[in-house]
Every structure is written in C-alpha cells, then in structure tokens.
Amino acid sequence: MSQVIRYERIDDIAVLAAQNPPVNALGVDVRRGLLAGIERAEAEGARAVLIYGEGRTFFAGADIREFGKPPQDPWLPALCDRIEASPLLVVSALHGTALGGGLEVALSCHYRIAVPSAKIGLPEVNLGIIPGAGGTQRLPRVTGVEAALDMITTGRHVRAPEALSMGVLDCVKEGDPREIGLAYARELLDNNAPRRAVCDMPAPAPIDFDAAYDAVLKKGRGQLSPAVAVRAVQAACEADDFAAGQARERELFMELMTSDQRKGLIHAFFAERAVSKLPELQGVEPRPLHQIGVIGGGTMGAGIATAALLAGLDVVLLEMSPEAAHAARDRIAANLSGAVKRGKLSSDAHDDILQNRLTLATDYDALSHVDLVIEAVFEDMAVKKQVFARLDAVCKDGAVLATNTSYLDINEIAGSISRSSDVVGLHFFSPAHVMKLLEVVVADQTAPEVVATGFALGKRLGKVSVRAGVCDGFIGNRILSTYRACADHMVLDGASPYQIDKALTDFGFAMGPFAVSDLAGLDIGWATRKRKRAAGQDPRVRDSSYADKLCEAGHFGQKTGKGYYLYEKGQRAGLPNPEVMPLIEADRAAQGLAPRVFTDEEIVRRYMTAMVNEAAKVVGEGIARRPLDVDVTLLYGYGFPRYWGGPLKWADLNGLADVLTDIRNWSEDDAYFWQPAPLLEQLVAEGRSFDDLNKEN
Ligand code: 3H9
C-alpha cells in the first residue's frame, strides 16, 4: 500500500490521491504508487480512475532532487504511457500548479478538469531540460504547434480559463478537486464517453521549424534548452509515429540532462530557495510591519516607497522641503502608473494608494509611529549619522532603523546611536520597485529579530533577500568593483570596451560592464575612484584616467546621451562613442603600455576569474555565508547568466584547480591584483568544491 498515493474506491471509480507535500513532486514512490493504483483499479474491475493531488497542488513536476542520480523504475515517460494505455477511463482533476511532469501526467489522462485558480505549464526549459515524459509530443497534438511552442519554450504558467480555451482542459469548475473530479468522472461514465488517448490523435501540422529554432536560440541569449525544445516539437510533426517522436524527445532530454546548463539552472533553483533559510533565524519571530518610513524621495527612495506601497504597506515619506516631497510624490505616482500599465495594479488601487496610503512629510516627528524606517539619503557618513541621530530621538521603541547605504560602514552608523541592535542595512538595487535583489546587511550588534524583520520585509516586497556582512560594497558591489577593475586593466592592456562588452554578452551577461556603467551613470564610478584615491590607494593599484576624462567633459552615460556609447534619443542601445578610444590610447601611452591582442575567450576567462577570486574572499571572510549567497546576489542584482548558476557554480563547473592556476600565472604580471583567495587555495588543496561548502552550511 503506497504511503504517498492513497487508493480508494467510490462505486466504480478508483480514486488515486497524491499525498506528497509540499508540492506532490513525482518522485519514485509517487510513480510507483500511481502505477500500482492503475493496475489495482484494472484488476478490481473499476470503470474509471480519478487522479488528483491532496494539499496545495496537483503534481508540480518530476522530483528535481532525483536529477543526476541513477533513474529508478517506473520512469515517468513509461508511467505516462501506461496511464494513457489503460482501458479504463482516466480523469485528472487539477488545482494549484500542474507543472512539468505534472502536466504530462494530466495529458496522458483521457480527460482533464480543473478549478479556475489552477495553473498549468511546462517550465522544464527553465531548469535546462525539456519536457521528457511526452509533453513535447502530446501538447502540440492538443493545442497545435504554435501554442505548444509558446508554452514549452517560455515555460510560462497558463491559467485554467486560458488552458480551457486552448483545449488542454476539458472543463473548469469551482470547487474541491476531489469533488469536481468525481462528479466529472461520473458524468463521463453516465454518458458513455469514450477513452481518448492523445497519442492516437493525428500529428500536428508543421511550421518553419528552422526559423523557430533560430528565433528561440537568439532570444535565449545562449540558453540552449528552449531551442532544443523546438526540435522535440518538430519531431511530434515529422516522426513516423508517436513512439518515434517520443524516442527523439527522450534523446534530446538525455543530452540536456548531462549539460552544464542543466546543472547551473537547477543550482539556481535550489539556491534561490535556500538563500533566505538561515539557521540563526530558526524560530526567531520578525517584528510586526504595517507602516514604514522612507527618508529621501530620489530615485532610490521613491522606488523603495513604491515597492512597499505595492506590497500593501503604508508609507511615510520624509523629504527636506515641501517641493522635494512633491517631486518624490510625482516619482512614486509615475512608478505606480507604470504598474497600472503593466496590469499589475488597478487604477482604483493606484488612486487609493496615493490618496490614503502614502503620507508625505518634512518633519521627523511623522516617523514616530512607523515600524521600520529606511533612509536613502546622500552617501556620506556625516549625513547618515545626522539622520540616525534624529531617528534615535523620534522613533518608537522597537522600530527597525535601516540604511540603504551601498558601501558605508554600518557598524559606525549603528555605533553612533543609543540603539545599535535595531540598526540593519537594507541594500536595494535601482529601480527598487523592479530589481529583485535585497542585501540584508547584518552589523555586529544587529539583533536576530531585526535581521528576521529585514527578511520578512524582503519577502513581503517579493524580493530575493541575501544576508551580507559589513565591508566596503557588501557582497555584490565589492565583487563588482574587482571584476570591473579587471575589465579596466584589460582595456589598458589592449582590449577595447566594445570587445569586452561583446565578449561578455556573448557569454550570456545581460549587458557588458561598460554598457552597465553608462546605464548606472559614469559619475558613480568617478565618485568612487575619487573617494578611493583620496583615502590613499595602495601604489600597486593599476589606475586609469580615461573614464575620468569622459566625466570631466560632462559625459555621464545614458542620462547625458554620451558615455562609452552614444545614445540617440529614445534608443536604449548605443553606438561606440568615437571620442573614447583616443582617450584610452592617450592613457596607455602616458603609462608606457604597449597594447596587445586579447581573444574573447581570454576576456571572459579573466573577468570570470577575477569575479570568482573576490567572491571566494567574500565567502572566506564570512561576508557571504555560503557560496550560494554570492551566486544568488550576482544572478538577481548583476545580470549574471542564470544558466551558469552564478559565478561560484561556474567555477565548480570549470574546475577550481584551473581557476587557481590562471590566478597564479597572471599574478606573475600583477601580483597585487591577482592574490589568490585563501578559501580557493584551501578547496583546491582538499579537492573540494564550492558546492561542498553549500551542503555543509
Ligand atoms: C520535470 O517535470 C521533468 C519532466 O518533464 C520529465 C521527467 C522525466 N521537485 O517554490 P517553493 C520544493 S522537471 C522537488 O518554495 P512555492 C522546493 O524546493 C520539473 N522539490 O513553493 C521547496 O522546498 P523547501 C518541472 C520541489 O509555493 C518546496 O518544494 N516543474 C519541486 O513558492 C516549496 O517550493 C517545475 O519546474 C520539484 N519539482 O512555489 C516546478 N518543486 O521547502 C518547480 C518545488 O525545502 N517548482 N520543490 O525549500 C516551482 O515552480 C514552485 O516550487 C511551485 C511552488 C510553483 C510549484
């Protein structure tokens, strides 16, 4: 008797209820239970079988934790074929999410009913694979090729009403999945409805698959699985019969299963879930959050306020003057209008937020009742300390006092007031209502429930929150400043910013580092360079002046229309700015550097190695708790290609010993920059990987 599939007879209907929380993943026990249930129903003379899930969902897919391990019978494709081949009438009743293998089980049933809130999808491409249990063969037979390709290559979730109109569902009904499923099965039996196997349906009409393949490959920016899925759907149209199409699907599925992209994407899936699970927060209750304060209504402050308002929190926004407060309100209103345009907010809710949930203030007393306050004022220690002194004086006991600083020492800020344990860093990324990353920066004295409140706020705002320790730049910006410096070194040594940007976008980054600088504003890097030089930089640091020259001429990138690239009005992508290379050449000449040729491969290798080395220092020093915290930070805040899983997963996949060898070789020319991270040396010496560290913590 299966523990995870409960078997029950209701008259002539056998009911198979999945009980495998949290998401009824189709692990080996579930597959065995389903097979046994079908066989028993047939042996006992039932006329129909109903399959549904108990708890929050129908099957959310194959059990991803089994991937990479030896397969155990019955395999999902064989199980799906067996369900479909049953002489009984097999019905599935869907609720929650019927995803991947879950939808494939449903497609092998003869009829499908769902509650209106159910969602279906084949999201396998997001894990670096394709549907492998007949999904690429059955779905196009039901919906036609175009609709199936849309679902399979994007992995998007389709709501029940749309799935009904696509023909994937036969019926949508309000109610409990078991009850609506039983009633539907009874109705089908009473009407003598025929068994209806999708595999017996004619092959779908073909399209121009080569064109579809090229378009999907281009859109995937190097991700292979969506394009491979096109070939599998092609087999549904062109193979001799259903079985031959399935064999082709299996072949392509197995190829992807062994790929690095599959490993990277599955690492990303589990890492983004593990990142907010901190042992030190087990059993720690966050403080209640109803109303928050935001200080400063510039782009960042307005973005944070927008995110909080959209998440249903009330916001008090403090500015220096009524005019500045008014401008902040306009920014928030514009952000909210964007949400209305994207269908994320109704216009009634938009008006309600602005009229009733946003309070503008110019006096700190307005913050006396807020549960949490985030300051997003000018990045200057003296200014921040003044703000915190005022907060210390007016905020209620227990209020969380957060700074959005990107690099200042939060211990120093916390140490300047009487309640250091209430102080935490909440480092948002701009635009804060769009970017998913939130670094929760924990200072020496921060109380555990304050950290828990930071994570609770992140969750409420729909962010992916990562715990970081205090250092210049925390996790993300510290690593960024190192790999950005590596790019600058390569420019001095002979590569152009344009070659570097192209090599890195070809590698899979959303943007190259120079295009990113133009987007963020060249004045930001300029200010950082000036700050570091003023603080007394080590003479071994390789410095350059060409970017300063651009700034001195008033060129700050996209916002001024000119930076490394020239931006035509209304165009986001730019053309190389012809003034840049002469500035670089002058800089090289002044430093006596003879330019050399770089291959794209070397550019990627150096850039990635600099990133990995700094990331290993960040983990080794405890600034990031685990390698996966770094990976998630780079994935969500820095446009790192998800299919590599993050920089430290990339390092694992490429071999840590090779990474270390490169560092040692390059240190012969620049021993200061290429100092190997002690953690990297230790892992190589012990023959271990970053993933081993993830598993230990
Ligand atoms: C597939 O089906 C291949 C087949 O075509 C062919 C095979 C031959 N397996 O996300 P949550 C865990 S590929 C194992 O926090 P939510 C998850 O790790 C699969 N575990 O909840 C977490 O564990 P923990 C295609 C899984 O409500 C817990 O469940 N399917 C799986 O925010 C709760 O998850 C997919 O790609 C799984 N398949 O979202 C769907 N799924 O508590 C992947 C989840 O220890 N899953 N877990 O951290 C999802 O998209 C979301 O989990 C879902 C729920 C929308 C279902």
XYZ file of N, CA and C in Angstrom, residues 76-85 103-110 112 122 131-143 148 152 195-204 231-251:
198
model
N 9.104 8.160 -15.479
C 7.886 8.931 -15.728
C 7.323 8.745 -17.142
N 8.162 8.736 -18.186
C 7.585 8.557 -19.530
C 6.821 7.231 -19.645
N 7.389 6.158 -19.068
C 6.724 4.849 -19.143
C 5.422 4.877 -18.341
N 5.460 5.549 -17.205
C 4.246 5.644 -16.391
C 3.147 6.390 -17.153
N 3.537 7.495 -17.801
C 2.542 8.265 -18.570
C 1.938 7.389 -19.673
N 2.797 6.639 -20.362
C 2.281 5.756 -21.423
C 1.319 4.722 -20.841
N 1.680 4.209 -19.663
C 0.844 3.173 -19.025
C -0.519 3.748 -18.634
N -0.518 4.968 -18.098
C -1.790 5.613 -17.719
C -2.654 5.782 -18.970
N -2.011 6.294 -20.018
C -2.767 6.565 -21.251
C -3.324 5.275 -21.872
N -2.543 4.188 -21.732
C -2.941 2.915 -22.361
C -4.003 2.170 -21.555
N 1.881 18.144 -15.558
C 1.010 18.345 -16.721
C 1.130 17.151 -17.666
N 2.307 16.557 -17.713
C 2.482 15.393 -18.596
C 1.625 14.214 -18.123
N 1.504 14.043 -16.807
C 0.591 13.011 -16.283
C -0.839 13.366 -16.699
N -1.198 14.648 -16.514
C -2.567 15.069 -16.862
C -2.842 14.840 -18.350
N -1.826 15.112 -19.190
C -2.029 14.937 -20.641
C -2.139 13.467 -21.032
N -1.640 12.583 -20.167
C -1.817 11.165 -20.505
C -3.140 10.613 -19.972
N -3.841 11.412 -19.170
C -5.192 11.012 -18.774
C -6.131 11.292 -19.950
N -7.304 10.663 -19.920
C -8.190 10.810 -21.078
C -9.045 12.073 -21.018
N -9.507 15.991 -18.593
C -8.909 16.868 -17.588
C -9.901 17.944 -17.160
N 4.702 23.934 -18.720
C 5.832 23.019 -18.926
C 7.108 23.855 -18.741
N 10.576 19.057 -21.580
C 9.647 18.060 -21.051
C 10.094 16.682 -21.545
N 10.154 15.720 -20.642
C 10.733 14.433 -21.020
C 9.785 13.270 -20.849
N 8.533 13.554 -20.555
C 7.570 12.466 -20.376
C 6.413 12.630 -21.358
N 6.783 12.998 -22.572
C 5.778 13.075 -23.642
C 5.182 14.459 -23.843
N 5.579 15.436 -23.020
C 4.978 16.775 -23.111
C 5.171 17.422 -24.471
N 6.336 17.211 -25.077
C 6.587 17.863 -26.373
C 5.848 17.135 -27.504
N 5.337 15.946 -27.217
C 4.612 15.182 -28.240
C 3.099 15.322 -28.053
N 2.660 15.317 -26.787
C 1.206 15.356 -26.563
C 0.650 16.776 -26.661
N 1.354 17.744 -26.042
C 0.776 19.102 -26.034
C 0.518 19.635 -27.445
N 1.477 19.526 -28.392
C 1.175 20.051 -29.736
C 0.032 19.313 -30.433
N -0.189 18.053 -30.089
C -1.341 17.338 -30.686
C -2.646 17.947 -30.194
N -2.617 18.461 -28.953
C -3.842 19.014 -28.361
C -4.054 20.472 -28.784
N -2.968 21.263 -28.772
C -3.143 22.718 -28.951
C -2.700 23.214 -30.317
N 1.739 25.360 -28.425
C 2.591 24.466 -27.636
C 4.005 25.029 -27.548
N 6.055 25.792 -24.202
C 7.224 24.960 -23.891
C 8.519 25.779 -23.924
N -12.860 6.513 -24.202
C -11.463 6.717 -23.826
C -10.857 7.626 -24.893
N -9.994 8.546 -24.501
C -9.499 9.486 -25.507
C -8.003 9.661 -25.291
N -7.198 8.906 -25.992
C -5.751 8.954 -25.770
C -5.126 9.966 -26.722
N -4.358 10.897 -26.181
C -3.746 11.940 -27.020
C -2.791 11.313 -28.045
N -2.128 10.206 -27.655
C -1.154 9.609 -28.584
C -1.830 9.110 -29.862
N -3.149 8.880 -29.797
C -3.857 8.421 -31.002
C -4.295 9.581 -31.900
N -4.139 10.804 -31.402
C -4.549 11.955 -32.230
C -3.550 12.122 -33.378
N -3.989 12.705 -34.510
C -3.061 12.866 -35.635
C -1.905 13.804 -35.276
N -0.781 13.624 -35.949
C 0.366 14.515 -35.729
C -0.038 15.935 -36.101
N 0.449 16.934 -35.362
C 0.064 18.326 -35.664
C 0.703 18.830 -36.960
N 13.152 21.523 -31.457
C 13.447 20.301 -32.228
C 12.588 19.134 -31.748
N 12.312 19.093 -30.449
C 11.478 17.992 -29.934
C 10.050 18.120 -30.457
N 9.544 19.361 -30.492
C 8.180 19.567 -31.012
C 8.156 19.242 -32.517
N 9.244 19.580 -33.191
C 9.356 19.249 -34.621
C 9.155 17.744 -34.821
N 9.736 16.963 -33.901
C 9.604 15.502 -34.012
C 8.143 15.077 -33.874
N 7.353 15.831 -33.100
C 5.925 15.482 -32.967
C 5.251 15.551 -34.330
N 5.710 16.481 -35.182
C 5.105 16.648 -36.514
C 5.704 15.678 -37.531
N 7.015 15.459 -37.417
C 7.714 14.807 -38.526
C 8.071 13.343 -38.306
N 8.077 12.881 -37.055
C 8.479 11.483 -36.807
C 7.440 10.536 -37.403
N 7.876 9.298 -37.649
C 6.982 8.333 -38.305
C 5.712 8.090 -37.505
N 5.852 8.016 -36.213
C 4.664 7.815 -35.372
C 4.940 8.389 -33.982
N 3.952 8.255 -33.093
C 4.064 8.846 -31.753
C 5.290 8.295 -31.023
N 5.497 6.986 -31.121
C 6.613 6.367 -30.385
C 7.956 6.903 -30.884
N 8.070 7.115 -32.194
C 9.333 7.625 -32.738
C 9.564 9.064 -32.259
N 8.497 9.845 -32.202
C 8.612 11.217 -31.693
C 9.061 11.213 -30.235
N 8.466 10.299 -29.481
C 8.835 10.191 -28.062
C 10.306 9.802 -27.896
N 10.760 8.909 -28.790
C 12.160 8.473 -28.699
C 13.088 9.658 -28.951
N 12.696 10.511 -29.904
C 13.505 11.709 -30.192
C 13.493 12.655 -28.985
N 12.309 12.809 -28.379
C 12.203 13.655 -27.176
C 13.146 13.130 -26.096
N 13.145 11.816 -25.900
C 13.978 11.200 -24.863
C 15.453 11.464 -25.128
N 15.840 11.320 -26.406
C 17.239 11.521 -26.788
C 17.684 12.963 -26.453
